Amino acid sequence: MALAAPTSPRTPPRVILQIKGDLWRAGNGNWWSLIYVTPDGIMLVDPISPDFAAWLKGELVTRFPGKAVKYIVYSHSHWITWAAPAVFADSHPHIVGQERILKNMDGRYPHMPGDMVDRNNDGMIEAEEIDIPTREHFGICGMFPGYFASIDRNHSGHLTPAQWWAAQGVVPPDIVYSERMTLVFGGRHIELVFPGLNHADDGTVVYFR
């Protein structure tokens, strides 16, 4: 029996839904961002990816004309959402996150999701350390097969943490907090709370009063 020709990946379904009042959520398949519209501009939580962020930027211009993105909050440091803020660079948003994010980006082996750890303790991020968890545990929080190869530009099979972050196009936060922080934006109060160690070691719960 002939095998079907491989198909190119499809763009996940995208949607923007109102939660309540000025609070919205934007979906990219199973991934979600938050949008908070204030008199002084827009706050985003996790704009997900550069291509989704570009789509979202166009939607925001249409839905909320004259409202620029002024704050972007990272819910945690598992890198997959981090290159997206560059899309909004023209409005010069503040990037906000829990303070451990900076430690996780300073050149040491970062905290990573699922079972992706430095198995051989060499301080490098290697292909098998990324691929093995996904292959062995279906549905585990981790990267899709072949992801490592897509950013291993010289095909060495390993990356230093610094090379890893550079390959992601990461925009680091310029505002960090320790346990709790209140942002006052557009006359609104937004609480950022560090929930302790769980899915990440630098997570943030965003509470909209």
mmCIF file of N, CA and C in Angstrom, residues 1 11 46 58 65 79 90 96 109 119 124 126-127 129-130 132 134 147-148 164 173 185 200-201 208:
data_model
loop_
_atom_site.group_PDB
_atom_site.id
_atom_site.type_symbol
_atom_site.label_atom_id
_atom_site.label_comp_id
_atom_site.label_asym_id
_atom_site.label_seq_id
_atom_site.Cartn_x
_atom_site.Cartn_y
_atom_site.Cartn_z
ATOM 1 N N MET A 1 0.844 -1.185 0.000
ATOM 2 C CA MET A 1 0.000 0.000 0.000
ATOM 3 C C MET A 1 0.886 1.244 0.000
ATOM 4 N N THR A 11 -1.221 25.642 10.461
ATOM 5 C CA THR A 11 -1.274 26.660 11.498
ATOM 6 C C THR A 11 -2.379 26.296 12.489
ATOM 7 N N ASP A 46 2.247 36.173 27.871
ATOM 8 C CA ASP A 46 2.696 35.076 26.996
ATOM 9 C C ASP A 46 2.182 35.196 25.559
ATOM 10 N N GLY A 58 -1.817 42.326 14.482
ATOM 11 C CA GLY A 58 -2.786 42.824 13.515
ATOM 12 C C GLY A 58 -4.201 42.844 14.067
ATOM 13 N N PRO A 65 -8.036 50.012 18.232
ATOM 14 C CA PRO A 65 -7.212 51.025 17.562
ATOM 15 C C PRO A 65 -6.686 52.071 18.531
ATOM 16 N N TRP A 79 11.028 29.304 27.610
ATOM 17 C CA TRP A 79 11.552 29.798 26.330
ATOM 18 C C TRP A 79 10.634 29.783 25.139
ATOM 19 N N ASP A 90 8.194 48.009 18.457
ATOM 20 C CA ASP A 90 7.950 49.395 18.058
ATOM 21 C C ASP A 90 7.203 50.188 19.119
ATOM 22 N N VAL A 96 8.107 41.802 31.859
ATOM 23 C CA VAL A 96 8.060 41.566 33.299
ATOM 24 C C VAL A 96 8.078 40.061 33.573
ATOM 25 N N TYR A 109 22.887 26.066 32.979
ATOM 26 C CA TYR A 109 21.868 25.187 32.409
ATOM 27 C C TYR A 109 20.519 25.615 32.962
ATOM 28 N N ARG A 119 21.372 15.298 31.764
ATOM 29 C CA ARG A 119 21.528 13.909 32.204
ATOM 30 C C ARG A 119 22.970 13.510 32.461
ATOM 31 N N MET A 124 25.913 21.153 29.167
ATOM 32 C CA MET A 124 25.491 21.390 27.790
ATOM 33 C C MET A 124 24.066 20.873 27.596
ATOM 34 N N GLU A 126 21.904 18.858 25.080
ATOM 35 C CA GLU A 126 22.174 17.930 23.989
ATOM 36 C C GLU A 126 20.891 17.366 23.399
ATOM 37 N N ALA A 127 21.016 16.892 22.164
ATOM 38 C CA ALA A 127 19.839 16.450 21.425
ATOM 39 C C ALA A 127 19.073 15.369 22.174
ATOM 40 N N GLU A 129 18.971 14.755 25.301
ATOM 41 C CA GLU A 129 18.356 15.256 26.522
ATOM 42 C C GLU A 129 17.037 15.962 26.235
ATOM 43 N N ILE A 130 16.882 16.445 25.021
ATOM 44 C CA ILE A 130 15.639 17.091 24.614
ATOM 45 C C ILE A 130 14.672 16.079 24.020
ATOM 46 N N ILE A 132 14.690 12.534 24.177
ATOM 47 C CA ILE A 132 14.337 11.316 24.905
ATOM 48 C C ILE A 132 13.029 11.464 25.681
ATOM 49 N N THR A 134 10.383 13.244 25.195
ATOM 50 C CA THR A 134 9.225 13.277 24.317
ATOM 51 C C THR A 134 8.954 11.904 23.714
ATOM 52 N N TYR A 147 12.853 19.279 17.099
ATOM 53 C CA TYR A 147 13.019 20.687 17.461
ATOM 54 C C TYR A 147 14.486 21.034 17.661
ATOM 55 N N PHE A 148 15.206 20.163 18.381
ATOM 56 C CA PHE A 148 16.602 20.469 18.664
ATOM 57 C C PHE A 148 17.387 20.651 17.366
ATOM 58 N N TRP A 164 21.865 28.261 23.310
ATOM 59 C CA TRP A 164 20.456 27.884 23.355
ATOM 60 C C TRP A 164 19.563 29.117 23.360
ATOM 61 N N PRO A 173 13.454 39.903 30.428
ATOM 62 C CA PRO A 173 12.650 40.918 31.117
ATOM 63 C C PRO A 173 13.493 42.088 31.584
ATOM 64 N N PHE A 185 -1.356 50.156 35.997
ATOM 65 C CA PHE A 185 -1.281 50.454 34.571
ATOM 66 C C PHE A 185 -2.661 50.887 34.098
ATOM 67 N N ALA A 200 7.455 25.314 36.644
ATOM 68 C CA ALA A 200 8.721 26.029 36.459
ATOM 69 C C ALA A 200 9.210 26.496 37.815
ATOM 70 N N ASP A 201 10.466 26.938 37.873
ATOM 71 C CA ASP A 201 10.969 27.473 39.146
ATOM 72 C C ASP A 201 10.936 28.998 39.153
ATOM 73 N N PHE A 208 -5.968 39.582 37.974
ATOM 74 C CA PHE A 208 -6.626 40.816 37.568
ATOM 75 C C PHE A 208 -7.757 41.083 38.542
#
